[in-house]
Coordinates of C-alpha atoms in Angstrom, one line a residue:
M1 CA 22.6 3.6 -5.3
G2 CA 22.7 3.6 -1.6
K3 CA 22.9 6.3 0.9
D4 CA 26.8 5.6 0.8
Q5 CA 27.0 7.1 -2.5
Q6 CA 23.7 9.4 -2.8
P7 CA 22.9 12.5 -0.5
L8 CA 20.1 12.4 1.7
A9 CA 16.6 13.4 0.0
H10 CA 15.8 16.6 2.1
A11 CA 15.2 19.7 0.0
N12 CA 15.5 22.8 2.4
S13 CA 17.2 26.3 2.8
E14 CA 20.6 25.0 2.1
N15 CA 20.3 23.3 -1.3
L16 CA 16.7 24.9 -2.5
P17 CA 18.2 28.7 -3.3
Q18 CA 20.6 27.3 -5.6
A19 CA 18.3 25.1 -7.6
Y20 CA 15.7 27.7 -8.1
P21 CA 15.1 29.6 -11.3
A22 CA 16.8 33.0 -11.7
G23 CA 14.6 35.9 -9.9
V24 CA 12.8 33.4 -7.6
K25 CA 13.7 33.2 -3.7
W26 CA 13.3 30.5 -1.6
D27 CA 13.4 32.3 1.6
I28 CA 10.6 34.9 1.2
D29 CA 9.1 37.3 3.8
I30 CA 5.4 36.3 4.6
P31 CA 3.7 39.3 6.2
P32 CA 2.0 38.2 9.7
V33 CA -1.7 39.3 8.5
N34 CA -4.8 37.7 8.1
L35 CA -6.3 36.9 4.7
L36 CA -8.4 40.0 4.3
S37 CA -5.5 42.2 4.3
T38 CA -5.0 40.4 0.9
L39 CA -8.1 41.2 -0.4
D40 CA -8.2 44.9 0.7
E41 CA -4.7 45.7 -1.0
A42 CA -6.2 44.3 -4.0
I43 CA -9.4 46.5 -3.9
V44 CA -7.3 49.4 -3.4
R45 CA -4.8 48.5 -6.2
F46 CA -7.1 47.3 -8.7
G47 CA -10.4 49.2 -8.0
P48 CA -11.9 50.1 -11.4
R49 CA -10.2 46.9 -13.1
H50 CA -12.7 44.0 -13.6
A51 CA -12.5 41.3 -10.7
I52 CA -15.5 39.0 -12.1
D53 CA -16.8 38.4 -15.7
F54 CA -20.1 36.1 -14.9
M55 CA -21.7 35.3 -18.1
D56 CA -20.9 38.9 -19.2
K57 CA -22.2 40.3 -15.9
K58 CA -18.9 42.2 -15.0
I59 CA -18.0 43.1 -11.3
S60 CA -14.9 45.6 -10.7
Y61 CA -12.8 45.2 -7.6
T62 CA -14.3 48.1 -6.0
E63 CA -18.0 46.8 -6.6
L64 CA -16.9 43.4 -5.2
G65 CA -15.8 45.0 -2.1
Q66 CA -18.8 46.7 -1.6
L67 CA -20.4 43.8 -2.0
I68 CA -18.6 41.8 0.4
N69 CA -18.9 44.6 3.1
K70 CA -22.8 44.6 2.5
A71 CA -23.2 40.9 3.2
A72 CA -20.6 40.9 6.1
L73 CA -22.8 43.2 7.9
G74 CA -25.9 41.1 6.9
L75 CA -24.1 38.1 8.2
Q76 CA -23.5 39.8 11.6
E77 CA -27.2 40.9 11.7
L78 CA -28.1 37.2 11.6
G79 CA -25.6 36.7 14.8
L80 CA -22.7 35.2 12.6
K81 CA -19.5 35.7 15.1
T82 CA -16.0 35.0 15.6
G83 CA -15.3 31.2 15.8
D84 CA -18.6 30.5 14.2
K85 CA -18.9 28.2 10.8
I86 CA -20.5 29.1 7.7
S87 CA -20.9 26.5 4.8
L88 CA -21.0 27.2 1.1
Y89 CA -22.9 25.0 -0.7
M90 CA -23.1 26.3 -4.4
P91 CA -21.5 26.0 -7.6
N92 CA -18.9 28.4 -8.8
T93 CA -21.1 31.9 -9.1
P94 CA -20.1 35.5 -8.1
Y95 CA -21.6 34.5 -4.8
Y96 CA -18.8 32.2 -3.8
P97 CA -15.9 35.2 -3.2
I98 CA -18.5 37.6 -2.0
M99 CA -19.8 35.3 0.6
F100 CA -16.2 33.5 1.5
F101 CA -14.7 36.8 2.0
A102 CA -17.8 38.5 3.8
A103 CA -17.7 35.4 6.4
L104 CA -14.1 35.9 7.1
R105 CA -14.9 39.5 8.0
T106 CA -17.2 38.5 10.8
G107 CA -14.1 36.2 12.1
A108 CA -15.9 33.0 11.1
S109 CA -14.6 30.3 9.3
V110 CA -15.7 29.0 6.1
V111 CA -16.7 25.3 5.4
N112 CA -16.7 24.3 1.6
C113 CA -19.0 22.0 0.8
S114 CA -19.2 19.8 -2.6
P115 CA -22.3 20.4 -4.9
L116 CA -22.5 16.8 -5.5
Y117 CA -23.0 15.8 -1.8
T118 CA -26.0 13.7 -1.0
Q119 CA -28.5 14.7 1.5
T120 CA -26.3 12.3 4.4
E121 CA -22.7 13.7 3.4
L122 CA -24.2 17.3 3.5
A123 CA -25.6 16.6 6.8
N124 CA -22.5 14.6 8.1
Q125 CA -20.3 17.8 7.3
C126 CA -22.3 20.4 8.6
V127 CA -22.4 18.5 12.1
D128 CA -19.1 17.7 12.3
S129 CA -18.0 21.4 11.2
E130 CA -20.9 22.8 13.7
A131 CA -21.9 25.2 10.9
S132 CA -24.9 27.4 11.9
I133 CA -25.5 29.0 8.4
I134 CA -25.6 27.2 5.1
V135 CA -25.3 29.3 1.7
T136 CA -26.7 28.0 -1.3
T137 CA -28.7 28.8 -4.7
E138 CA -32.4 28.6 -5.6
L139 CA -31.7 25.4 -7.5
S140 CA -33.5 22.7 -6.1
E141 CA -30.8 20.3 -6.2
F142 CA -29.1 22.5 -3.5
Y143 CA -31.7 24.7 -1.8
D144 CA -33.8 21.8 -0.8
K145 CA -31.3 20.0 0.9
A146 CA -30.2 23.0 2.7
V147 CA -34.1 23.4 3.9
K148 CA -33.9 20.3 5.2
L149 CA -30.7 20.6 7.3
Q150 CA -32.5 23.8 9.0
K151 CA -35.9 21.9 9.5
D152 CA -33.7 19.0 11.3
G153 CA -32.1 21.5 13.4
I154 CA -28.3 20.8 11.9
V155 CA -28.1 24.4 10.9
K156 CA -29.9 27.6 11.9
T157 CA -30.3 29.9 8.8
V158 CA -30.3 29.3 5.4
V159 CA -29.1 32.3 2.9
Q160 CA -30.2 31.6 -0.8
C161 CA -28.5 33.4 -3.5
P162 CA -30.1 33.5 -7.1
I163 CA -28.2 32.9 -9.7
Y164 CA -30.3 34.9 -11.8
D165 CA -30.0 37.9 -10.0
M166 CA -26.1 37.8 -10.9
L167 CA -26.8 37.7 -14.9
P168 CA -27.3 40.6 -17.3
T169 CA -31.2 41.5 -17.9
L170 CA -31.7 39.3 -20.9
K171 CA -29.7 36.2 -19.7
S172 CA -31.7 36.5 -16.4
Y173 CA -34.9 35.9 -18.0
A174 CA -33.4 33.2 -20.2
Y175 CA -31.8 31.4 -17.3
R176 CA -35.5 31.6 -15.3
F177 CA -37.2 30.0 -18.3
L178 CA -34.6 27.4 -19.1
K179 CA -34.2 26.6 -15.3
R180 CA -37.9 26.7 -14.3
N181 CA -38.1 22.9 -13.7
E182 CA -34.8 23.1 -11.4
I183 CA -35.6 26.1 -9.4
S184 CA -36.9 24.7 -6.0
A185 CA -40.7 24.9 -5.8
A186 CA -40.3 26.4 -2.1
V187 CA -38.4 29.3 -3.8
K188 CA -41.3 29.5 -6.7
S189 CA -44.0 29.4 -4.4
D190 CA -42.5 31.6 -1.5
A191 CA -43.2 28.8 0.8
T192 CA -40.5 29.8 3.2
R193 CA -41.3 33.3 3.6
S194 CA -43.9 32.5 6.6
V195 CA -41.1 32.0 9.0
N196 CA -38.3 34.7 7.5
S197 CA -39.4 36.9 10.5
A198 CA -37.4 34.6 12.3
R199 CA -34.3 35.1 10.1
N200 CA -34.4 31.3 9.5
F201 CA -34.2 31.9 5.4
V202 CA -32.7 35.0 3.8
T203 CA -32.3 35.8 0.3
F204 CA -29.1 37.6 -0.8
S205 CA -30.7 40.9 -1.7
E206 CA -32.0 41.0 1.9
L207 CA -29.0 39.8 3.5
T208 CA -27.2 42.9 1.6
N209 CA -30.1 45.7 2.1
N210 CA -27.7 47.8 4.3
K211 CA -25.2 50.3 3.7
A212 CA -22.0 48.1 4.4
D213 CA -21.1 49.6 7.5
Y214 CA -19.8 46.0 9.0
R215 CA -18.6 45.9 12.3
P216 CA -14.7 45.4 12.1
V217 CA -13.2 42.6 14.3
A218 CA -10.0 41.9 15.4
I219 CA -8.6 38.7 13.6
P220 CA -5.3 37.1 14.3
P221 CA -3.3 35.8 11.3
Q222 CA -3.4 32.3 13.3
S223 CA -7.2 32.3 13.6
S224 CA -9.2 29.5 11.4
A225 CA -10.3 30.8 7.9
V226 CA -11.2 27.5 6.3
L227 CA -12.3 24.1 7.5
Q228 CA -11.1 22.3 4.0
Y229 CA -12.6 18.7 4.2
T230 CA -10.3 16.1 2.6
G231 CA -11.5 14.0 -0.4
G232 CA -12.1 10.6 1.5
T233 CA -10.8 8.5 -1.1
T234 CA -8.8 6.5 1.6
G235 CA -11.0 7.2 4.5
I236 CA -13.4 9.3 6.2
P237 CA -13.2 12.9 5.4
K238 CA -11.8 15.0 7.9
G239 CA -11.9 19.1 8.2
A240 CA -8.1 20.2 7.7
V241 CA -8.0 23.7 9.6
L242 CA -6.4 26.0 7.5
S243 CA -5.6 29.6 9.3
H244 CA -5.6 33.2 7.6
F245 CA -1.8 33.1 7.6
N246 CA -1.8 29.4 6.2
L247 CA -3.6 31.0 3.0
V248 CA -1.9 34.3 3.2
A249 CA 1.5 32.3 3.1
N250 CA 0.3 30.3 0.2
S251 CA -0.9 33.3 -1.8
C252 CA 2.7 34.6 -1.3
Q253 CA 4.4 31.4 -2.0
I254 CA 2.3 31.4 -5.6
Q255 CA 3.1 35.0 -6.4
E256 CA 7.0 34.5 -5.6
Y257 CA 6.9 31.4 -7.9
F258 CA 4.8 32.4 -10.8
T259 CA 4.9 36.2 -11.1
A260 CA 7.0 38.4 -13.1
N261 CA 10.0 40.2 -11.7
P262 CA 12.9 42.0 -13.6
N263 CA 15.4 39.5 -12.4
R264 CA 13.7 36.3 -13.8
D265 CA 15.5 34.8 -17.1
N266 CA 12.2 35.9 -18.9
P267 CA 9.9 38.0 -16.9
F268 CA 7.2 38.2 -19.8
E269 CA 6.7 34.3 -19.5
A270 CA 5.5 34.6 -15.8
L271 CA 2.3 35.8 -14.6
Q272 CA 1.7 39.5 -14.5
H273 CA 0.0 41.3 -12.0
G274 CA -3.2 43.4 -13.4
R275 CA -3.2 41.7 -16.6
E276 CA -4.3 37.8 -16.5
K277 CA -7.6 37.0 -17.3
V278 CA -8.4 33.5 -15.1
L279 CA -10.8 30.6 -16.2
A280 CA -12.3 29.5 -13.0
A281 CA -14.1 26.4 -14.3
I282 CA -12.4 24.2 -11.3
P283 CA -15.0 24.1 -8.4
Y284 CA -14.5 26.5 -5.4
F285 CA -15.5 24.1 -2.9
H286 CA -12.2 22.4 -3.7
V287 CA -9.3 23.9 -2.0
F288 CA -7.1 24.0 -5.5
G289 CA -10.0 26.0 -7.1
M290 CA -10.5 28.3 -4.0
M291 CA -6.6 29.4 -3.8
V292 CA -5.4 29.3 -7.2
A293 CA -8.8 30.4 -9.3
M294 CA -10.0 32.7 -6.3
V295 CA -7.7 33.9 -3.6
G296 CA -4.5 33.9 -5.4
S297 CA -6.1 35.4 -8.8
L298 CA -7.8 38.5 -6.6
K299 CA -4.0 38.8 -5.4
M300 CA -2.9 39.1 -8.5
G301 CA -5.4 41.6 -9.9
S302 CA -6.9 39.2 -12.2
E303 CA -10.1 39.5 -14.1
I304 CA -11.9 35.8 -13.2
I305 CA -13.9 34.3 -15.6
I306 CA -16.3 32.0 -13.7
M307 CA -17.9 29.0 -15.1
P308 CA -20.8 27.6 -13.2
N309 CA -20.8 24.3 -15.2
P310 CA -17.5 23.1 -16.3
R311 CA -19.2 20.0 -17.3
D312 CA -20.5 21.5 -20.5
T313 CA -17.4 21.0 -22.4
R314 CA -18.9 22.9 -25.6
E315 CA -19.7 26.0 -23.5
L316 CA -16.3 25.6 -22.0
M317 CA -14.3 25.9 -25.1
K318 CA -16.7 28.7 -26.3
T319 CA -16.0 30.5 -23.5
I320 CA -12.1 30.4 -24.0
E321 CA -12.4 31.6 -27.6
K322 CA -14.7 34.4 -26.5
K323 CA -13.3 35.7 -23.1
Q324 CA -9.7 34.9 -24.1
P325 CA -8.3 33.5 -20.7
T326 CA -4.4 33.3 -20.3
L327 CA -4.6 31.1 -17.2
F328 CA -6.5 28.2 -16.7
P329 CA -6.0 26.2 -13.6
A330 CA -7.5 22.4 -14.2
V331 CA -7.8 18.9 -13.1
P332 CA -6.8 16.3 -15.7
R333 CA -10.4 15.3 -16.3
L334 CA -11.3 18.7 -17.6
L335 CA -8.6 18.6 -20.0
Q336 CA -9.6 15.2 -21.3
S337 CA -12.9 16.3 -21.8
I338 CA -11.7 19.1 -24.1
V339 CA -9.4 16.9 -26.0
E340 CA -11.9 14.2 -26.6
H341 CA -14.7 16.7 -27.8
P342 CA -15.5 16.0 -31.4
D343 CA -15.6 19.8 -32.0
V344 CA -12.4 20.4 -30.4
G345 CA -10.7 21.5 -33.6
Y346 CA -13.3 24.3 -34.3
Y347 CA -12.7 26.9 -31.3
D348 CA -9.7 29.0 -30.9
L349 CA -7.9 28.2 -27.8
T350 CA -4.8 30.1 -28.3
S351 CA -5.4 32.7 -25.9
L352 CA -4.3 30.5 -23.0
E353 CA -0.8 30.9 -21.9
T354 CA -0.3 28.8 -18.8
V355 CA -2.6 25.9 -17.7
I356 CA -1.8 24.6 -14.2
S357 CA -2.8 21.1 -13.6
G358 CA -3.3 19.8 -10.4
G359 CA -5.5 17.3 -8.3
A360 CA -4.6 14.2 -10.2
A361 CA -1.8 12.7 -12.3
L362 CA -2.0 13.9 -15.9
S363 CA -1.4 11.3 -18.4
T364 CA 0.8 11.9 -21.3
N365 CA -1.7 11.4 -24.2
V366 CA -4.0 14.1 -22.6
K367 CA -1.0 16.5 -22.3
T368 CA 0.2 15.9 -25.8
A369 CA -3.5 16.1 -27.2
F370 CA -4.4 19.3 -25.2
E371 CA -1.0 21.0 -26.1
K372 CA -1.7 20.1 -29.7
A373 CA -5.2 21.5 -29.6
V374 CA -4.0 24.7 -28.1
G375 CA -1.0 25.0 -30.4
K376 CA 1.5 25.6 -27.7
K377 CA 4.2 23.3 -26.4
D378 CA 5.0 23.2 -22.6
L379 CA 1.9 24.8 -22.0
I380 CA 0.9 22.8 -18.9
I381 CA 2.6 23.1 -15.8
Q382 CA 1.9 20.2 -13.2
G383 CA 2.1 21.0 -9.3
Y384 CA 1.4 19.1 -6.2
G385 CA -0.4 19.7 -3.1
L386 CA -3.2 18.6 -0.4
S387 CA -6.0 20.1 1.4
E388 CA -3.6 19.9 4.5
T389 CA -1.0 22.2 2.7
S390 CA -3.3 25.3 1.9
P391 CA -3.1 23.4 -1.1
V392 CA 0.1 24.1 -3.2
A393 CA 3.5 22.4 -2.0
A394 CA 5.5 22.0 -5.0
S395 CA 5.5 22.9 -8.9
N396 CA 7.2 23.1 -12.0
P397 CA 8.3 26.8 -12.9
P398 CA 7.0 28.8 -15.4
E399 CA 10.1 29.8 -17.0
G400 CA 14.1 29.5 -16.1
K401 CA 14.1 25.9 -15.4
P402 CA 12.7 22.5 -17.2
N403 CA 9.0 22.0 -17.0
R404 CA 9.4 18.3 -16.5
S405 CA 5.7 16.8 -17.1
D406 CA 7.2 13.8 -15.3
T407 CA 7.5 15.2 -11.9
V408 CA 5.6 17.9 -9.8
G409 CA 8.7 20.3 -9.8
M410 CA 10.4 21.7 -6.8
P411 CA 9.1 22.8 -3.3
Y412 CA 7.6 26.2 -3.1
P413 CA 9.5 29.2 -1.5
K414 CA 9.5 28.4 2.2
T415 CA 8.7 24.8 1.9
E416 CA 10.8 22.0 3.0
I417 CA 10.0 18.4 1.5
K418 CA 11.9 15.2 2.7
I419 CA 11.7 11.6 1.8
V420 CA 11.4 9.2 4.8
N421 CA 11.1 5.4 5.3
P422 CA 7.1 4.8 5.5
D423 CA 8.0 2.6 8.4
N424 CA 10.4 4.7 10.4
H425 CA 9.7 8.4 9.8
E426 CA 13.4 9.4 11.6
E427 CA 15.4 7.4 8.7
L428 CA 16.1 9.7 5.6
K429 CA 15.9 7.9 2.2
A430 CA 18.5 8.8 -0.4
I431 CA 17.9 10.9 -3.7
G432 CA 16.2 8.6 -5.9
E433 CA 14.9 6.1 -3.2
V434 CA 11.3 5.9 -3.1
G435 CA 9.8 6.7 0.5
E436 CA 7.0 8.7 2.0
I437 CA 6.8 12.5 1.1
C438 CA 7.0 14.9 4.2
I439 CA 6.2 18.7 3.7
R440 CA 7.2 21.3 6.6
G441 CA 6.1 25.1 5.6
P442 CA 4.1 28.3 6.5
Q443 CA 1.0 26.5 4.8
V444 CA 1.0 23.5 6.5
M445 CA -2.6 23.0 8.2
Q446 CA -2.9 23.6 12.2
G447 CA -4.8 20.1 12.4
Y448 CA -8.0 18.3 11.9
Y449 CA -10.9 20.1 13.4
N450 CA -12.0 18.1 16.6
N451 CA -9.9 15.2 15.7
P452 CA -6.6 15.0 17.9
E453 CA -6.0 11.6 17.3
A454 CA -6.0 12.1 13.7
T455 CA -3.9 15.3 13.6
A456 CA -1.4 13.5 15.7
E457 CA -1.4 10.4 13.3
V458 CA 0.1 12.9 10.5
L459 CA 1.9 16.2 12.2
T460 CA 5.1 15.7 14.0
Q461 CA 6.3 17.9 16.9
D462 CA 8.8 19.6 14.8
G463 CA 6.0 20.6 12.2
W464 CA 6.4 17.7 9.3
Y465 CA 3.1 16.9 7.7
L466 CA 3.1 13.3 6.9
T467 CA 1.2 12.9 3.6
G468 CA 1.0 9.4 3.1
D469 CA 2.1 9.8 -0.5
L470 CA 5.1 8.0 -2.0
G471 CA 7.7 9.8 -4.2
F472 CA 11.2 10.6 -4.5
L473 CA 13.5 13.6 -4.9
D474 CA 16.0 13.5 -7.7
D475 CA 19.5 15.3 -7.8
T476 CA 18.0 18.3 -9.1
L477 CA 15.4 18.4 -6.3
Y478 CA 12.6 18.0 -8.5
L479 CA 10.0 15.8 -7.0
K480 CA 8.3 12.7 -8.6
I481 CA 5.0 11.2 -7.2
V482 CA 4.9 7.3 -7.3
D483 CA 1.4 6.6 -5.6
R484 CA -0.5 6.9 -2.2
K485 CA 0.7 4.4 0.4
K486 CA -2.6 2.8 1.0
R487 CA -2.8 1.8 -2.6
M488 CA 0.5 -0.3 -3.0
I489 CA 0.2 -3.6 -4.1
I490 CA 2.3 -6.1 -2.7
V491 CA 3.1 -8.7 -5.3
N492 CA 5.2 -11.8 -4.1
G493 CA 6.6 -9.3 -1.8
H494 CA 7.7 -6.7 -4.8
N495 CA 6.1 -3.4 -4.3
A496 CA 3.9 -2.4 -7.3
Y497 CA 2.4 1.0 -7.8
P498 CA -0.9 1.3 -9.4
S499 CA 0.0 5.2 -10.3
Q500 CA 2.9 4.0 -12.1
I501 CA 1.2 1.2 -14.2
E502 CA -1.7 3.8 -14.9
D503 CA 1.1 6.1 -16.5
E504 CA 2.5 3.7 -18.6
L505 CA -1.2 2.5 -19.8
G506 CA -1.4 6.3 -20.6
K507 CA 1.0 6.3 -22.8
H508 CA -0.7 3.8 -25.1
P509 CA -2.2 5.9 -27.8
S510 CA -5.3 3.7 -27.8
I511 CA -6.3 4.2 -24.2
A512 CA -8.2 7.3 -23.1
E513 CA -8.1 6.4 -19.3
A514 CA -6.7 3.5 -17.1
V515 CA -7.4 3.0 -13.2
V516 CA -5.6 0.0 -11.5
I517 CA -6.4 -1.6 -8.2
G518 CA -5.0 -4.7 -6.3
V519 CA -7.1 -7.9 -6.1
P520 CA -6.6 -11.1 -4.1
D521 CA -4.3 -13.6 -6.0
A522 CA -3.7 -17.3 -4.9
S523 CA -0.1 -17.5 -6.0
S524 CA 1.2 -14.2 -5.5
G525 CA -1.0 -12.8 -2.6
E526 CA -1.9 -9.8 -4.6
S527 CA -1.9 -8.8 -8.4
A528 CA -2.8 -5.9 -10.2
K529 CA -6.2 -5.3 -12.1
A530 CA -6.6 -2.9 -14.6
F531 CA -9.7 -1.0 -15.7
I532 CA -9.2 0.8 -19.2
R533 CA -11.1 2.8 -21.4
F534 CA -10.2 3.4 -24.7
R535 CA -10.5 6.4 -26.9
P536 CA -13.9 7.1 -28.0
D537 CA -12.8 7.6 -31.6
L538 CA -11.0 4.5 -31.8
P539 CA -12.9 1.6 -34.0
K540 CA -13.5 -1.3 -31.8
D541 CA -11.5 -3.7 -34.2
E542 CA -8.6 -1.6 -33.6
R543 CA -8.5 -2.2 -29.8
P544 CA -5.5 -3.9 -28.5
D545 CA -6.1 -7.2 -26.6
A546 CA -4.9 -7.8 -23.1
Q547 CA -1.9 -9.9 -23.9
Y548 CA -0.6 -6.8 -26.1
L549 CA -1.1 -4.4 -23.5
Q550 CA 0.8 -6.9 -21.2
E551 CA 3.6 -7.1 -23.6
F552 CA 3.5 -3.1 -24.4
L553 CA 4.0 -2.8 -20.4
G554 CA 6.7 -5.5 -20.4
K555 CA 8.9 -3.0 -22.3
T556 CA 9.2 -0.8 -19.2
M557 CA 8.0 -2.6 -16.4
N558 CA 8.8 -5.7 -14.1
K559 CA 6.5 -8.5 -14.8
L560 CA 5.2 -8.5 -11.1
E561 CA 3.8 -4.9 -11.9
I562 CA 2.1 -6.0 -15.1
P563 CA -1.7 -6.4 -14.3
K564 CA -3.0 -10.0 -14.8
I565 CA -6.6 -9.0 -15.2
F566 CA -7.9 -6.2 -17.9
E567 CA -11.5 -4.8 -17.7
V568 CA -12.5 -2.9 -20.5
R569 CA -15.5 -0.2 -19.5
E570 CA -17.1 2.0 -22.5
E571 CA -18.3 4.7 -20.1
E572 CA -16.1 7.2 -18.0
L573 CA -14.7 5.3 -15.1
P574 CA -15.5 6.5 -11.8
K575 CA -14.4 9.9 -10.6
T576 CA -14.5 11.7 -7.2
S577 CA -16.5 15.1 -6.9
I578 CA -13.5 17.1 -8.1
G579 CA -12.8 14.7 -11.0
K580 CA -10.2 12.5 -9.5
P581 CA -10.3 8.7 -10.6
D582 CA -12.2 7.2 -7.7
F583 CA -10.2 4.2 -7.3
K584 CA -11.9 3.4 -4.0
A585 CA -15.3 3.1 -5.9
L586 CA -13.6 0.4 -8.0
E587 CA -12.0 -1.4 -5.2
D588 CA -15.6 -1.6 -3.4
E589 CA -17.2 -2.8 -6.9
E590 CA -14.7 -5.5 -6.8
R591 CA -15.0 -6.5 -3.4
A592 CA -18.9 -6.6 -3.6
K593 CA -18.5 -9.0 -6.8
R594 CA -15.9 -11.3 -4.7
E595 CA -18.4 -11.4 -1.8
K596 CA -21.0 -12.2 -4.1
N597 CA -19.0 -15.0 -6.0
T598 CA -17.9 -16.5 -2.9
L599 CA -21.8 -17.1 -1.6
S600 CA -22.7 -18.4 -4.9
N601 CA -19.9 -20.7 -4.7
V602 CA -20.7 -22.0 -1.2
D603 CA -24.4 -22.3 -2.1
N604 CA -23.7 -24.2 -4.9
K605 CA -20.8 -26.0 -3.5
K606 CA -18.5 -25.2 -6.3
P607 CA -14.5 -24.0 -6.1
D608 CA -14.0 -20.7 -6.7
A609 CA -13.8 -19.3 -10.6
P610 CA -10.5 -19.1 -12.0
H611 CA -9.1 -15.4 -12.9
L612 CA -9.9 -14.7 -16.6

């Protein structure tokens, strides 16, 4: 339908309150406070309750507060002050929330670093963010990189947090024995201690050997709390500056949308303060893990079950059975690893009541298989967010309205979403029309750190963030993501969206995962190529061929959208550090392949090989 027949696609204060579930307000009050106020309220309210369970090591809210205060004073004694930056470079452990909030107590900003960074990537991010301190573990894959940064003059101080000191006694001994080959030689030989007098290398126990009487500093709500670096799948990573108020706002939005109150249709299906047990398997360095599995969970008084290695799928399932978490924030790859595990049927996963899926699109096959493994329908709630929106901007509701797996739900409280012409951001699209998704709300970042040019490209003067994502709002104000603008393939002038093709391929029961990219095509300019991995339990002689898959897609898709080329991979398709499909890696691989073929054809004076 055209714009003369459909209202314009702008979800705002006028139409969202009527679309919301009963008992959920759009126009909520967000207190003008810093993020530490949220922590302090939780410590007072939930003091004796367990805040953290780390491999059977339990830490109460009161104890967590004390550790944070001790670490804050230790950081102040190292010279960390308002406006400084401190990098956190480690897997999920109790040290992460401790050092995160301790840094904020000093007035500094946290820089989250991926555990999968190479030495160069880590150095680049520390240079760009101007971090003066890096916090890491005793494992050589982390500690040795951090030490090199200090020796190269990139950071001033390395804070070493031994994982074994956060374990119960017997597990601590076992950990040190099993990890003896992975613990840095510098740690084992005490090689760095000779320069410790200059406070260049400090252990967590040394840092916190004090009376917790840190020096309070004034921290305005609009001051920077986190530099959250973008994933870099469509360009060079940039540091999104998230203020204390941004994070307070998003935690309040999560609370309003998901937690129980007497006015909800069924308050018992919503999340309960002081009751939930949250499985923190997604990495804290990522904004989704940081906010949903740490900041938001602490605000609700949840017990957080921290998993340092989510890639150990058997241990993940064993933890669910033993610890009985009720809430599981997850990325699709994590859910897929569970349903593909041969022993999934041997574990009791029924404690899970809510699974929040984000970070990437969830395929129908994985959703169906996971809910079957748990034995509950409509268990998974999909949402949508970005580093630049702290992160959540939209979500399906837990109850009171449909949980539609084909969408990412409605805009969060106090959040507006509009759909515009990607080439003219002043032109609103109609309901149901695809365009660029724009977001305005209190969780939208302040800008990119030291990058005014990039900031001006995505933040408008009136507060709209131009996401670069394509999608549409339907007549119920649910948001459907179509693709990234930069991923769009143009076939004979027709727009083809890789995410939609991947979604349709994911509906075929034989396919475990699929990634689609655009490749040059002599006749149509571009065409789609699909990389697919079949289900590991599917016999090879039962795999459908390319013609069959093209016919399958032809039932729901335009023929111009259907991939001309299918490439089968036996191994898992490339992923980014947080488990998103890494289409850029496949694009780079294809580009290198084409360049090699071109050089080969020129050398041998042969024409280009035809597409197969």
